[in-house]
Amino acid sequence: MDSAFAAIAERLKTATSVVALTGAGVSAESGIPTFRGPEGLWQHYKPEDLATPQAFARDPRLVWEWYDWRRQKIAPASPNPAHEVLAQLEQIVPDFLLITQNIDGLHRLAGSRRLIEMHGCIWQVRCLTEGTVYENREVPLSLLPPQCACGSMVRPDVVWFGESLSVEDQARAFAAAESADIFLTIGTSALVQPAASLPIVAKDRGAFVAEINPVPTPITPLVDSHLQGAAGVILPQILSILLKS
Ligand code: APR
């Protein structure tokens, strides 16, 4: 396994363009539950009851209660070594882009700035009348559902199932995947589109694709290197080899 780490560190050293895609697994070591798998949130909750525009139209208070609960779990969490290494890679690689499906804000907290939060951010809300987006960090929320200063209800500024991602974010993410030398897919089940297509696009365009995950995923057979294990353990080892070389 050490040689696989060294091979990736060597590639990172000479790469011009690196894209990393992260999913819930990258925040697991910060104590934030993932969605799938035996302990995943979707074992206990149904996405169609809580994470769709229809669910919000039907029962905004229920949806907000769930987000308020998630905000309470995320608020005390700190970035773990995986978030920290990805923030450092941004300083080392000439052209680095981090694309995350996570809405927890931990990559930004770790210092990542060349970052696309594809599914939005749990700390931003959007007014249903004005469309204004602004930060709301109240934990727990004192009013459910929370309101905008205009008196209208707000919603979490996240992308729910059945909703489209920002056109700009999507275009930027796919353009980066197409021109990447190295594409890292980390802590994602690679099941949710369009994020799941990014490593495939990168591979088709000639990138070296490496996956970090404790278990195989649907894209494992396609990747050049599958590093089996926790992101918070593997990424620091790769960075340490890279910094020493
Ligand atoms: N390090 C790396 N990977 C890990 C770790 C870890 N410490 N712990 C768990 N994983 C892996 C799991 O094996 C799994 O493959 O992280 C993955 C998490 O998968 P999901 O829970 O499906 O999360 P994700 O891929 O981010 O989900 C995508 O689905 O429900 C929606 O909008 C939600 O953004 C989310 C999207």
mmCIF file with all atom_site columns, N, CA, C and O in Angstrom, residues 89-107:
data_model
loop_
_atom_site.group_PDB
_atom_site.id
_atom_site.type_symbol
_atom_site.label_atom_id
_atom_site.label_alt_id
_atom_site.label_comp_id
_atom_site.label_asym_id
_atom_site.label_entity_id
_atom_site.label_seq_id
_atom_site.pdbx_PDB_ins_code
_atom_site.Cartn_x
_atom_site.Cartn_y
_atom_site.Cartn_z
_atom_site.occupancy
_atom_site.B_iso_or_equiv
_atom_site.pdbx_formal_charge
_atom_site.auth_seq_id
_atom_site.auth_comp_id
_atom_site.auth_asym_id
_atom_site.auth_atom_id
_atom_site.pdbx_PDB_model_num
ATOM 1  N N  . LEU A 1 89  ? -3.141  20.988 -0.252  1.00 0.00 ? 89  LEU A N  1
ATOM 2  C CA . LEU A 1 89  ? -2.854  20.669 -1.665  1.00 0.00 ? 89  LEU A CA 1
ATOM 3  C C  . LEU A 1 89  ? -3.145  21.862 -2.567  1.00 0.00 ? 89  LEU A C  1
ATOM 4  O O  . LEU A 1 89  ? -2.476  22.077 -3.569  1.00 0.00 ? 89  LEU A O  1
ATOM 5  N N  . GLU A 1 90  ? -4.147  22.645 -2.175  1.00 0.00 ? 90  GLU A N  1
ATOM 6  C CA . GLU A 1 90  ? -4.479  23.855 -2.941  1.00 0.00 ? 90  GLU A CA 1
ATOM 7  C C  . GLU A 1 90  ? -3.283  24.817 -3.012  1.00 0.00 ? 90  GLU A C  1
ATOM 8  O O  . GLU A 1 90  ? -3.104  25.534 -3.979  1.00 0.00 ? 90  GLU A O  1
ATOM 9  N N  . GLN A 1 91  ? -2.461  24.799 -1.963  1.00 0.00 ? 91  GLN A N  1
ATOM 10 C CA . GLN A 1 91  ? -1.279  25.684 -1.920  1.00 0.00 ? 91  GLN A CA 1
ATOM 11 C C  . GLN A 1 91  ? -0.107  25.114 -2.716  1.00 0.00 ? 91  GLN A C  1
ATOM 12 O O  . GLN A 1 91  ? 0.785   25.839 -3.114  1.00 0.00 ? 91  GLN A O  1
ATOM 13 N N  . ILE A 1 92  ? -0.119  23.788 -2.911  1.00 0.00 ? 92  ILE A N  1
ATOM 14 C CA . ILE A 1 92  ? 1.045   23.124 -3.511  1.00 0.00 ? 92  ILE A CA 1
ATOM 15 C C  . ILE A 1 92  ? 0.879   22.942 -5.021  1.00 0.00 ? 92  ILE A C  1
ATOM 16 O O  . ILE A 1 92  ? 1.805   23.163 -5.786  1.00 0.00 ? 92  ILE A O  1
ATOM 17 N N  . VAL A 1 93  ? -0.320  22.520 -5.439  1.00 0.00 ? 93  VAL A N  1
ATOM 18 C CA . VAL A 1 93  ? -0.555  22.204 -6.858  1.00 0.00 ? 93  VAL A CA 1
ATOM 19 C C  . VAL A 1 93  ? -0.880  23.504 -7.605  1.00 0.00 ? 93  VAL A C  1
ATOM 20 O O  . VAL A 1 93  ? -1.686  24.297 -7.136  1.00 0.00 ? 93  VAL A O  1
ATOM 21 N N  . PRO A 1 94  ? -0.257  23.725 -8.784  1.00 0.00 ? 94  PRO A N  1
ATOM 22 C CA . PRO A 1 94  ? -0.495  24.976 -9.511  1.00 0.00 ? 94  PRO A CA 1
ATOM 23 C C  . PRO A 1 94  ? -1.976  25.248 -9.797  1.00 0.00 ? 94  PRO A C  1
ATOM 24 O O  . PRO A 1 94  ? -2.466  26.349 -9.621  1.00 0.00 ? 94  PRO A O  1
ATOM 25 N N  . ASP A 1 95  ? -2.692  24.205 -10.248 1.00 0.00 ? 95  ASP A N  1
ATOM 26 C CA . ASP A 1 95  ? -4.095  24.399 -10.608 1.00 0.00 ? 95  ASP A CA 1
ATOM 27 C C  . ASP A 1 95  ? -4.898  23.319 -9.887  1.00 0.00 ? 95  ASP A C  1
ATOM 28 O O  . ASP A 1 95  ? -4.939  22.176 -10.332 1.00 0.00 ? 95  ASP A O  1
ATOM 29 N N  . PHE A 1 96  ? -5.489  23.698 -8.778  1.00 0.00 ? 96  PHE A N  1
ATOM 30 C CA . PHE A 1 96  ? -6.194  22.712 -7.941  1.00 0.00 ? 96  PHE A CA 1
ATOM 31 C C  . PHE A 1 96  ? -7.646  23.143 -7.773  1.00 0.00 ? 96  PHE A C  1
ATOM 32 O O  . PHE A 1 96  ? -7.928  24.315 -7.538  1.00 0.00 ? 96  PHE A O  1
ATOM 33 N N  . LEU A 1 97  ? -8.551  22.195 -7.916  1.00 0.00 ? 97  LEU A N  1
ATOM 34 C CA . LEU A 1 97  ? -9.963  22.503 -7.649  1.00 0.00 ? 97  LEU A CA 1
ATOM 35 C C  . LEU A 1 97  ? -10.558 21.400 -6.787  1.00 0.00 ? 97  LEU A C  1
ATOM 36 O O  . LEU A 1 97  ? -10.399 20.212 -7.083  1.00 0.00 ? 97  LEU A O  1
ATOM 37 N N  . LEU A 1 98  ? -11.237 21.816 -5.736  1.00 0.00 ? 98  LEU A N  1
ATOM 38 C CA . LEU A 1 98  ? -11.932 20.873 -4.853  1.00 0.00 ? 98  LEU A CA 1
ATOM 39 C C  . LEU A 1 98  ? -13.432 20.992 -5.123  1.00 0.00 ? 98  LEU A C  1
ATOM 40 O O  . LEU A 1 98  ? -13.982 22.098 -5.073  1.00 0.00 ? 98  LEU A O  1
ATOM 41 N N  . ILE A 1 99  ? -14.038 19.861 -5.427  1.00 0.00 ? 99  ILE A N  1
ATOM 42 C CA . ILE A 1 99  ? -15.485 19.839 -5.670  1.00 0.00 ? 99  ILE A CA 1
ATOM 43 C C  . ILE A 1 99  ? -16.090 18.967 -4.576  1.00 0.00 ? 99  ILE A C  1
ATOM 44 O O  . ILE A 1 99  ? -15.697 17.810 -4.427  1.00 0.00 ? 99  ILE A O  1
ATOM 45 N N  . THR A 1 100 ? -16.988 19.523 -3.800  1.00 0.00 ? 100 THR A N  1
ATOM 46 C CA . THR A 1 100 ? -17.574 18.705 -2.727  1.00 0.00 ? 100 THR A CA 1
ATOM 47 C C  . THR A 1 100 ? -19.078 18.604 -2.888  1.00 0.00 ? 100 THR A C  1
ATOM 48 O O  . THR A 1 100 ? -19.736 19.532 -3.364  1.00 0.00 ? 100 THR A O  1
ATOM 49 N N  . GLN A 1 101 ? -19.571 17.434 -2.474  1.00 0.00 ? 101 GLN A N  1
ATOM 50 C CA . GLN A 1 101 ? -21.024 17.242 -2.408  1.00 0.00 ? 101 GLN A CA 1
ATOM 51 C C  . GLN A 1 101 ? -21.511 17.579 -1.004  1.00 0.00 ? 101 GLN A C  1
ATOM 52 O O  . GLN A 1 101 ? -22.700 17.570 -0.743  1.00 0.00 ? 101 GLN A O  1
ATOM 53 N N  . ASN A 1 102 ? -20.588 17.848 -0.108  1.00 0.00 ? 102 ASN A N  1
ATOM 54 C CA . ASN A 1 102 ? -20.955 18.071 1.288   1.00 0.00 ? 102 ASN A CA 1
ATOM 55 C C  . ASN A 1 102 ? -21.473 19.490 1.502   1.00 0.00 ? 102 ASN A C  1
ATOM 56 O O  . ASN A 1 102 ? -20.964 20.433 0.923   1.00 0.00 ? 102 ASN A O  1
ATOM 57 N N  . ILE A 1 103 ? -22.439 19.595 2.409   1.00 0.00 ? 103 ILE A N  1
ATOM 58 C CA . ILE A 1 103 ? -23.029 20.913 2.686   1.00 0.00 ? 103 ILE A CA 1
ATOM 59 C C  . ILE A 1 103 ? -22.607 21.413 4.065   1.00 0.00 ? 103 ILE A C  1
ATOM 60 O O  . ILE A 1 103 ? -23.104 22.421 4.530   1.00 0.00 ? 103 ILE A O  1
ATOM 61 N N  . ASP A 1 104 ? -21.666 20.693 4.692   1.00 0.00 ? 104 ASP A N  1
ATOM 62 C CA . ASP A 1 104 ? -21.330 21.003 6.091   1.00 0.00 ? 104 ASP A CA 1
ATOM 63 C C  . ASP A 1 104 ? -20.385 22.192 6.277   1.00 0.00 ? 104 ASP A C  1
ATOM 64 O O  . ASP A 1 104 ? -20.164 22.652 7.404   1.00 0.00 ? 104 ASP A O  1
ATOM 65 N N  . GLY A 1 105 ? -19.780 22.662 5.217   1.00 0.00 ? 105 GLY A N  1
ATOM 66 C CA . GLY A 1 105 ? -18.894 23.835 5.316   1.00 0.00 ? 105 GLY A CA 1
ATOM 67 C C  . GLY A 1 105 ? -17.518 23.526 5.886   1.00 0.00 ? 105 GLY A C  1
ATOM 68 O O  . GLY A 1 105 ? -16.720 24.443 6.098   1.00 0.00 ? 105 GLY A O  1
ATOM 69 N N  . LEU A 1 106 ? -17.186 22.243 6.109   1.00 0.00 ? 106 LEU A N  1
ATOM 70 C CA . LEU A 1 106 ? -15.901 21.922 6.769   1.00 0.00 ? 106 LEU A CA 1
ATOM 71 C C  . LEU A 1 106 ? -14.693 22.155 5.859   1.00 0.00 ? 106 LEU A C  1
ATOM 72 O O  . LEU A 1 106 ? -13.609 22.482 6.348   1.00 0.00 ? 106 LEU A O  1
ATOM 73 N N  . HIS A 1 107 ? -14.863 22.021 4.541   1.00 0.00 ? 107 HIS A N  1
ATOM 74 C CA . HIS A 1 107 ? -13.719 22.306 3.657   1.00 0.00 ? 107 HIS A CA 1
ATOM 75 C C  . HIS A 1 107 ? -13.344 23.787 3.749   1.00 0.00 ? 107 HIS A C  1
ATOM 76 O O  . HIS A 1 107 ? -12.170 24.139 3.819   1.00 0.00 ? 107 HIS A O  1
#
